[in-house]
Amino acid sequence: METSTDQDIVKLKALRKMKASALSLLGFAVLLFIIAIYFKIPILQAFSEAAMVGGIADWFAVVALFRHPLGIPIWHTAIIPTKKNEIGENLGNFVSEEFLNREKLEIKLEEFNFATKASDWLSHEENADKIADSIALHVLPGILKTIKDEDVKRFIQVQFKEKLEGINFGDWVALALEPLQKGNMKDQLLTNLVEVMSSELANNKDLIRKKVKESTPFLSFGLADKSISEGVFKGLAEFLDEAKNPESAVRIKIDEYVYDFLDKVKNSEEMRIKINNLILGFAGKKEVQDYINGIWDEIKLSISNDLEKGDESSIKKSIASLIQGFGNGIKEDSLMIDKINNFIKNDLLEVLLNNKKVIGDLISSTVKSWDGREVSEKLELEIGKDLQYIRINGTLVGGLIGIIIYGVEWTYHYFVI
């Protein structure tokens, strides 16, 4: 796609070409005039004289729109730059009165069917990709740069805290532990736990000896270390072995303790408050807060890394898919199409009509703010090429009129006088 600069260059070349053509035709008329004078050809002289007058007059008229002809400040020339403010005001009034008219707008909006056209456009993959590209390249990175990390982290912490405080963890724990009071689940769980502890005790026998040695008096010279450690290890092993038996006194005692704990969790408000305070206290620790703060850093880094993948970005693909799906969804939903079109026809129409004076004033003030010389050059670039046809037509039509006048004059002198 050409850039605006490239387009301006193309238009400028075309304008210069048309100006050269119009000037060449005028020059040709001057040449014919010289030939007619030299060889005394009356009809050719009449044609060339009228052609020169028509060409020069139309050149003056065209140039007078944009600047002073030959730089001479002749009255009523350089119309566009000098009358810029009046043109802007008239343009604003014209748009507000002629275009922002209820009857005309209703007809155009009815014919346009905005919802159908928009949904058709969005449902095409290439269009959805264009929008997704723009969002991924400009919108999302801009948002990430604009957002302050401290504000986001503070927001996450506040929301996390509010959500935790709104949860009754005592009820959750009671509900989760309720099955342990029924059936064989509690017994099986305790048995498994005791077996794991027995296994860990056997695997850490050397560690127990080391800890016992560190705890014995220095004056014992290690004589009691072995007997003490063996006694500790044997006592713990016997305790755990006995606890494996559901019928043992130790196991019954453990069952009573577990049952009592579960009963307090289920029925004691004080116990539930303790559980809530324990969890909330844990959530307030620095390590947990640092982890929460790291969530936003991870999210931001993940988004940035994904957007750098370009066409392979999963975020971009998801946005494009969402846009295309949205377009297809509207196409298949006649009710939604009617709602959108009714909104455009009614609500938007009222907004336009209620603000048509504001729109007209905006156009007027915008045009007034433009530099007169720049406006003139821009308009000449846009329509100057077509205006050169006026010069060409003026030269040709002037010449033909000159022939007609000559013919009338010749007929009058030949037949009348």
Short mmCIF file of C-alpha atoms in Angstrom, two decimals, residues 165-411:
data_model
loop_
_atom_site.label_atom_id
_atom_site.label_comp_id
_atom_site.label_asym_id
_atom_site.label_seq_id
_atom_site.Cartn_x
_atom_site.Cartn_y
_atom_site.Cartn_z
CA GLU A 165 -11.61 -12.97 54.73
CA GLY A 166 -14.90 -13.77 53.05
CA ILE A 167 -14.27 -17.53 53.28
CA ASN A 168 -15.14 -19.50 56.44
CA PHE A 169 -12.31 -22.01 56.38
CA GLY A 170 -13.65 -23.63 59.56
CA ASP A 171 -16.76 -24.74 57.68
CA TRP A 172 -14.65 -26.01 54.78
CA VAL A 173 -12.35 -27.99 57.09
CA ALA A 174 -15.33 -29.39 58.99
CA LEU A 175 -17.01 -30.42 55.74
CA ALA A 176 -13.82 -31.98 54.40
CA LEU A 177 -13.11 -33.92 57.61
CA GLU A 178 -16.68 -35.07 58.21
CA PRO A 179 -16.21 -38.36 56.24
CA LEU A 180 -13.40 -39.28 58.69
CA GLN A 181 -16.01 -39.71 61.43
CA LYS A 182 -17.83 -42.32 59.40
CA GLY A 183 -16.87 -45.81 58.27
CA ASN A 184 -13.34 -47.19 58.04
CA MET A 185 -11.77 -44.20 56.31
CA LYS A 186 -10.39 -42.76 59.53
CA ASP A 187 -8.93 -46.10 60.66
CA GLN A 188 -7.32 -46.72 57.29
CA LEU A 189 -5.89 -43.21 57.16
CA LEU A 190 -4.40 -43.52 60.67
CA THR A 191 -2.95 -46.94 59.85
CA ASN A 192 -1.29 -45.59 56.70
CA LEU A 193 0.04 -42.60 58.62
CA VAL A 194 1.53 -44.82 61.35
CA GLU A 195 3.16 -47.09 58.76
CA VAL A 196 4.75 -44.10 57.05
CA MET A 197 6.07 -42.88 60.40
CA SER A 198 7.49 -46.34 61.18
CA SER A 199 9.25 -46.43 57.83
CA GLU A 200 10.71 -42.96 58.33
CA LEU A 201 11.85 -43.92 61.84
CA ALA A 202 13.73 -46.93 60.50
CA ASN A 203 15.32 -44.89 57.71
CA ASN A 204 16.51 -42.17 60.09
CA LYS A 205 18.04 -44.33 62.85
CA ASP A 206 21.48 -42.75 62.40
CA LEU A 207 19.96 -39.27 62.62
CA ILE A 208 18.29 -40.22 65.93
CA ARG A 209 21.61 -41.42 67.32
CA LYS A 210 23.28 -38.18 66.25
CA LYS A 211 20.60 -36.04 67.89
CA VAL A 212 20.79 -38.12 71.10
CA LYS A 213 24.56 -37.75 71.18
CA GLU A 214 24.28 -33.97 70.77
CA SER A 215 21.84 -33.87 73.68
CA THR A 216 23.76 -36.03 76.20
CA PRO A 217 26.08 -34.44 78.79
CA PHE A 218 29.67 -33.91 77.69
CA LEU A 219 31.03 -35.65 80.80
CA SER A 220 29.43 -38.96 79.84
CA PHE A 221 32.11 -39.29 77.14
CA GLY A 222 29.57 -40.95 74.87
CA LEU A 223 29.21 -44.00 77.10
CA ALA A 224 25.46 -43.53 77.44
CA ASP A 225 24.82 -42.37 73.87
CA LYS A 226 24.30 -45.79 72.37
CA SER A 227 22.05 -47.11 75.11
CA ILE A 228 19.98 -43.90 75.18
CA SER A 229 19.56 -43.78 71.40
CA GLU A 230 18.66 -47.45 71.26
CA GLY A 231 16.16 -46.92 74.04
CA VAL A 232 14.57 -43.93 72.24
CA PHE A 233 14.44 -45.77 68.93
CA LYS A 234 13.03 -48.94 70.52
CA GLY A 235 10.42 -46.98 72.49
CA LEU A 236 9.21 -45.08 69.38
CA ALA A 237 9.15 -48.25 67.29
CA GLU A 238 7.11 -50.12 69.89
CA PHE A 239 4.70 -47.19 70.19
CA LEU A 240 4.15 -47.06 66.44
CA ASP A 241 3.80 -50.83 66.16
CA GLU A 242 1.13 -50.80 68.82
CA ALA A 243 -0.60 -47.86 67.11
CA LYS A 244 -0.96 -49.93 63.94
CA ASN A 245 -3.40 -52.21 65.73
CA PRO A 246 -6.90 -50.61 65.71
CA GLU A 247 -7.76 -52.49 68.93
CA SER A 248 -4.74 -51.31 70.93
CA ALA A 249 -5.00 -48.84 73.83
CA VAL A 250 -2.71 -46.41 72.01
CA ARG A 251 -4.84 -46.51 68.90
CA ILE A 252 -8.03 -46.05 70.90
CA LYS A 253 -6.47 -43.01 72.56
CA ILE A 254 -5.50 -41.59 69.17
CA ASP A 255 -9.02 -42.28 67.85
CA GLU A 256 -10.50 -40.42 70.81
CA TYR A 257 -8.21 -37.46 70.19
CA VAL A 258 -9.05 -37.36 66.46
CA TYR A 259 -12.76 -37.72 67.15
CA ASP A 260 -12.61 -34.94 69.72
CA PHE A 261 -10.76 -32.68 67.28
CA LEU A 262 -13.25 -33.36 64.47
CA ASP A 263 -16.14 -32.72 66.82
CA LYS A 264 -14.66 -29.36 67.86
CA VAL A 265 -14.07 -28.36 64.24
CA LYS A 266 -17.64 -29.26 63.40
CA ASN A 267 -19.41 -27.77 66.42
CA SER A 268 -17.07 -25.27 68.08
CA GLU A 269 -17.17 -21.70 66.78
CA GLU A 270 -14.00 -20.98 68.70
CA MET A 271 -12.15 -23.75 66.87
CA ARG A 272 -13.36 -22.45 63.50
CA ILE A 273 -12.15 -18.95 64.36
CA LYS A 274 -8.74 -20.40 65.29
CA ILE A 275 -8.56 -22.21 61.94
CA ASN A 276 -9.53 -19.03 60.06
CA ASN A 277 -6.97 -16.97 61.97
CA LEU A 278 -4.30 -19.60 61.35
CA ILE A 279 -4.88 -19.57 57.57
CA LEU A 280 -5.19 -15.78 57.37
CA GLY A 281 -2.04 -15.42 59.45
CA PHE A 282 -0.22 -17.73 57.06
CA ALA A 283 -1.50 -15.71 54.06
CA GLY A 284 -0.12 -12.53 55.63
CA LYS A 285 3.46 -13.84 55.86
CA LYS A 286 6.08 -12.08 53.76
CA GLU A 287 6.82 -15.21 51.74
CA VAL A 288 3.17 -15.50 50.68
CA GLN A 289 2.95 -11.76 49.91
CA ASP A 290 6.10 -11.99 47.77
CA TYR A 291 4.56 -14.90 45.91
CA ILE A 292 1.37 -12.93 45.27
CA ASN A 293 3.40 -9.96 44.01
CA GLY A 294 5.27 -12.30 41.69
CA ILE A 295 2.01 -13.39 40.06
CA TRP A 296 1.65 -10.06 38.19
CA ASP A 297 5.33 -10.09 37.17
CA GLU A 298 4.88 -13.58 35.73
CA ILE A 299 1.67 -12.62 33.92
CA LYS A 300 3.24 -9.47 32.45
CA LEU A 301 6.37 -11.34 31.34
CA SER A 302 4.30 -14.11 29.78
CA ILE A 303 2.16 -11.62 27.84
CA SER A 304 5.23 -9.70 26.59
CA ASN A 305 7.03 -12.87 25.54
CA ASP A 306 3.95 -14.14 23.72
CA LEU A 307 3.35 -10.86 21.86
CA GLU A 308 6.97 -10.90 20.63
CA LYS A 309 6.20 -14.10 18.69
CA GLY A 310 4.33 -12.08 16.04
CA ASP A 311 2.02 -14.23 13.93
CA GLU A 312 2.69 -17.19 16.24
CA SER A 313 1.42 -15.31 19.29
CA SER A 314 -1.28 -17.33 21.02
CA ILE A 315 -2.83 -14.10 22.37
CA LYS A 316 -3.07 -12.63 18.85
CA LYS A 317 -4.56 -15.87 17.52
CA SER A 318 -7.08 -15.92 20.35
CA ILE A 319 -8.10 -12.30 19.72
CA ALA A 320 -8.47 -12.95 15.97
CA SER A 321 -10.52 -16.07 16.65
CA LEU A 322 -12.69 -14.16 19.12
CA ILE A 323 -13.31 -11.33 16.63
CA GLN A 324 -14.10 -13.73 13.78
CA GLY A 325 -16.40 -15.74 16.04
CA PHE A 326 -18.11 -12.54 17.12
CA GLY A 327 -18.72 -11.61 13.48
CA ASN A 328 -20.09 -15.05 12.64
CA GLY A 329 -22.25 -14.98 15.74
CA ILE A 330 -23.88 -11.69 14.75
CA LYS A 331 -24.50 -12.94 11.20
CA GLU A 332 -26.44 -15.90 12.52
CA ASP A 333 -28.40 -13.88 15.09
CA SER A 334 -31.16 -11.94 13.35
CA LEU A 335 -32.37 -10.55 16.67
CA MET A 336 -28.95 -9.05 17.40
CA ILE A 337 -28.75 -7.61 13.87
CA ASP A 338 -32.11 -5.90 14.38
CA LYS A 339 -31.01 -4.54 17.76
CA ILE A 340 -27.78 -3.09 16.36
CA ASN A 341 -29.52 -1.57 13.35
CA ASN A 342 -32.27 -0.13 15.56
CA PHE A 343 -29.62 1.38 17.82
CA ILE A 344 -27.90 2.96 14.83
CA LYS A 345 -31.19 4.14 13.36
CA ASN A 346 -32.74 5.48 16.56
CA ASP A 347 -30.22 6.21 19.29
CA LEU A 348 -27.30 7.22 17.11
CA LEU A 349 -29.63 9.18 14.82
CA GLU A 350 -30.88 11.19 17.78
CA VAL A 351 -27.32 11.86 18.92
CA LEU A 352 -26.38 13.15 15.47
CA LEU A 353 -29.48 15.31 15.12
CA ASN A 354 -29.19 16.74 18.62
CA ASN A 355 -25.57 17.66 18.00
CA LYS A 356 -25.67 18.69 14.35
CA LYS A 357 -24.89 22.32 15.24
CA VAL A 358 -21.92 21.14 17.29
CA ILE A 359 -20.76 19.03 14.34
CA GLY A 360 -21.15 21.97 11.97
CA ASP A 361 -19.23 24.23 14.36
CA LEU A 362 -16.52 21.58 14.67
CA ILE A 363 -16.10 21.45 10.88
CA SER A 364 -16.07 25.24 10.69
CA SER A 365 -13.52 25.68 13.51
CA THR A 366 -11.33 22.90 12.12
CA VAL A 367 -11.17 24.51 8.67
CA LYS A 368 -10.48 27.90 10.26
CA SER A 369 -7.55 26.45 12.18
CA TRP A 370 -5.85 25.26 8.98
CA ASP A 371 -3.12 27.32 7.36
CA GLY A 372 -4.55 29.03 4.27
CA ARG A 373 -1.55 28.32 2.05
CA GLU A 374 -1.44 24.65 3.05
CA VAL A 375 -5.18 24.28 2.43
CA SER A 376 -4.81 25.85 -1.00
CA GLU A 377 -1.88 23.58 -1.94
CA LYS A 378 -3.67 20.48 -0.66
CA LEU A 379 -6.88 21.26 -2.56
CA GLU A 380 -4.95 22.02 -5.72
CA LEU A 381 -3.19 18.69 -5.36
CA GLU A 382 -6.54 16.91 -5.01
CA ILE A 383 -8.62 18.70 -7.68
CA GLY A 384 -6.07 20.75 -9.66
CA LYS A 385 -5.60 18.00 -12.24
CA ASP A 386 -9.30 18.02 -13.15
CA LEU A 387 -9.38 21.83 -13.19
CA GLN A 388 -6.76 21.83 -15.96
CA TYR A 389 -9.45 20.43 -18.26
CA ILE A 390 -11.19 23.79 -17.84
CA ARG A 391 -8.12 25.47 -19.35
CA ILE A 392 -7.99 22.94 -22.18
CA ASN A 393 -11.71 23.22 -22.85
CA GLY A 394 -11.49 27.02 -22.66
CA THR A 395 -8.79 27.07 -25.32
CA LEU A 396 -10.64 24.69 -27.65
CA VAL A 397 -14.12 26.10 -27.08
CA GLY A 398 -12.76 29.64 -27.40
CA GLY A 399 -11.21 28.75 -30.75
CA LEU A 400 -14.47 27.21 -32.01
CA ILE A 401 -16.43 30.28 -30.90
CA GLY A 402 -13.87 32.42 -32.73
CA ILE A 403 -14.56 30.44 -35.92
CA ILE A 404 -18.31 30.85 -35.39
CA ILE A 405 -17.97 34.61 -34.88
CA TYR A 406 -15.76 34.85 -37.94
CA GLY A 407 -18.31 32.86 -39.96
CA VAL A 408 -21.16 35.12 -38.88
CA GLU A 409 -19.12 38.24 -39.66
CA TRP A 410 -18.06 36.85 -43.08
CA THR A 411 -21.65 35.90 -43.94
#
